[in-house]
């Protein structure tokens, strides 16, 4: 797949605790979304539920999986 609308750093996206996704504004007025599970599975395409645009999420998969594992352990201990 090579027709990305843009490439966005994960740090520029916002975590939505309620929906369980990272999101980023889409030009159509909605938001691109990608879940932690998708990122942990090395998926890097965020989609907009209202239009056909997609973005590539730029992140370090190895670093992200380590951060995700620590987050899960912290939540389980709470």
PDB file of C-alpha atoms in Angstrom:
ATOM      1  CA  UNK A   1       0.000   0.000   0.000  1.00  0.00           C
ATOM      2  CA  UNK A   2       1.570   3.295  -0.994  1.00  0.00           C
ATOM      3  CA  UNK A   3      -1.189   5.898  -1.336  1.00  0.00           C
ATOM      4  CA  UNK A   4      -1.053   7.362   2.161  1.00  0.00           C
ATOM      5  CA  UNK A   5      -2.594  10.748   2.775  1.00  0.00           C
ATOM      6  CA  UNK A   6       0.298  11.470   5.151  1.00  0.00           C
ATOM      7  CA  UNK A   7       2.814   9.901   7.539  1.00  0.00           C
ATOM      8  CA  UNK A   8       2.270  10.856  11.191  1.00  0.00           C
ATOM      9  CA  UNK A   9       4.514  10.187  14.198  1.00  0.00           C
ATOM     10  CA  UNK A  10       2.775   8.283  17.011  1.00  0.00           C
ATOM     11  CA  UNK A  11       3.826  11.106  19.348  1.00  0.00           C
ATOM     12  CA  UNK A  12       1.635  13.503  17.340  1.00  0.00           C
ATOM     13  CA  UNK A  13      -1.448  11.354  17.847  1.00  0.00           C
ATOM     14  CA  UNK A  14      -3.759  11.527  20.883  1.00  0.00           C
ATOM     15  CA  UNK A  15      -4.728   8.499  23.000  1.00  0.00           C
ATOM     16  CA  UNK A  16      -8.506   8.163  23.527  1.00  0.00           C
ATOM     17  CA  UNK A  17      -8.995   6.077  26.679  1.00  0.00           C
ATOM     18  CA  UNK A  18     -12.754   5.710  26.099  1.00  0.00           C
ATOM     19  CA  UNK A  19     -12.525   4.363  22.533  1.00  0.00           C
ATOM     20  CA  UNK A  20      -9.187   2.636  23.094  1.00  0.00           C
ATOM     21  CA  UNK A  21      -7.514   4.156  20.033  1.00  0.00           C
ATOM     22  CA  UNK A  22      -4.942   6.713  19.052  1.00  0.00           C
ATOM     23  CA  UNK A  23      -6.453   9.369  16.826  1.00  0.00           C
ATOM     24  CA  UNK A  24      -5.420  12.202  14.536  1.00  0.00           C
ATOM     25  CA  UNK A  25      -7.617  14.762  12.730  1.00  0.00           C
ATOM     26  CA  UNK A  26      -8.722  13.883   9.189  1.00  0.00           C
ATOM     27  CA  UNK A  27      -9.413  16.608   6.605  1.00  0.00           C
ATOM     28  CA  UNK A  28     -12.997  15.298   6.247  1.00  0.00           C
ATOM     29  CA  UNK A  29     -13.717  16.395   9.832  1.00  0.00           C
ATOM     30  CA  UNK A  30     -13.543  12.958  11.453  1.00  0.00           C
ATOM     31  CA  UNK A  31     -10.405  11.295  12.891  1.00  0.00           C
ATOM     32  CA  UNK A  32      -7.928   8.662  11.762  1.00  0.00           C
ATOM     33  CA  UNK A  33      -7.829   5.829  14.311  1.00  0.00           C
ATOM     34  CA  UNK A  34      -5.514   2.969  15.208  1.00  0.00           C
ATOM     35  CA  UNK A  35      -5.656   0.704  18.263  1.00  0.00           C
ATOM     36  CA  UNK A  36      -2.850  -0.460  20.544  1.00  0.00           C
ATOM     37  CA  UNK A  37      -3.557  -4.013  19.437  1.00  0.00           C
ATOM     38  CA  UNK A  38      -2.989  -3.049  15.801  1.00  0.00           C
ATOM     39  CA  UNK A  39       0.284  -1.336  16.713  1.00  0.00           C
ATOM     40  CA  UNK A  40       1.406  -4.351  18.777  1.00  0.00           C
ATOM     41  CA  UNK A  41       0.724  -6.504  15.696  1.00  0.00           C
ATOM     42  CA  UNK A  42       3.082  -4.254  13.690  1.00  0.00           C
ATOM     43  CA  UNK A  43       0.248  -2.649  11.754  1.00  0.00           C
ATOM     44  CA  UNK A  44       0.965   0.965  10.866  1.00  0.00           C
ATOM     45  CA  UNK A  45      -2.106   2.074   8.912  1.00  0.00           C
ATOM     46  CA  UNK A  46      -4.661   4.320  10.606  1.00  0.00           C
ATOM     47  CA  UNK A  47      -8.002   4.632   8.863  1.00  0.00           C
ATOM     48  CA  UNK A  48     -10.731   7.233   8.928  1.00  0.00           C
ATOM     49  CA  UNK A  49     -14.169   5.708   9.550  1.00  0.00           C
ATOM     50  CA  UNK A  50     -15.877   8.438   7.485  1.00  0.00           C
ATOM     51  CA  UNK A  51     -13.811   8.562   4.293  1.00  0.00           C
ATOM     52  CA  UNK A  52     -11.293   6.540   2.301  1.00  0.00           C
ATOM     53  CA  UNK A  53      -8.150   8.362   3.471  1.00  0.00           C
ATOM     54  CA  UNK A  54      -5.452   6.481   5.370  1.00  0.00           C
ATOM     55  CA  UNK A  55      -2.267   7.549   7.107  1.00  0.00           C
ATOM     56  CA  UNK A  56       0.891   5.672   7.955  1.00  0.00           C
ATOM     57  CA  UNK A  57       1.752   5.800  11.645  1.00  0.00           C
ATOM     58  CA  UNK A  58       5.489   6.137  12.210  1.00  0.00           C
ATOM     59  CA  UNK A  59       6.664   4.393  15.382  1.00  0.00           C
ATOM     60  CA  UNK A  60       9.312   1.984  16.646  1.00  0.00           C
ATOM     61  CA  UNK A  61       7.465  -1.360  16.967  1.00  0.00           C
ATOM     62  CA  UNK A  62       9.994  -2.914  19.368  1.00  0.00           C
ATOM     63  CA  UNK A  63       9.965   0.100  21.688  1.00  0.00           C
ATOM     64  CA  UNK A  64       6.179   0.332  21.455  1.00  0.00           C
ATOM     65  CA  UNK A  65       5.635  -3.331  22.390  1.00  0.00           C
ATOM     66  CA  UNK A  66       7.899  -2.877  25.442  1.00  0.00           C
ATOM     67  CA  UNK A  67       5.925   0.207  26.535  1.00  0.00           C
ATOM     68  CA  UNK A  68       2.638  -1.635  25.958  1.00  0.00           C
ATOM     69  CA  UNK A  69       3.783  -4.597  28.069  1.00  0.00           C
ATOM     70  CA  UNK A  70       4.702  -2.280  30.964  1.00  0.00           C
ATOM     71  CA  UNK A  71       1.313  -0.534  30.649  1.00  0.00           C
ATOM     72  CA  UNK A  72      -0.546  -3.872  30.797  1.00  0.00           C
ATOM     73  CA  UNK A  73       1.479  -4.986  33.829  1.00  0.00           C
ATOM     74  CA  UNK A  74       0.765  -1.691  35.608  1.00  0.00           C
ATOM     75  CA  UNK A  75      -2.979  -1.962  34.900  1.00  0.00           C
ATOM     76  CA  UNK A  76      -3.033  -5.590  36.117  1.00  0.00           C
ATOM     77  CA  UNK A  77      -1.290  -4.655  39.371  1.00  0.00           C
ATOM     78  CA  UNK A  78      -3.755  -1.827  40.092  1.00  0.00           C
TER      79      UNK A  78
END
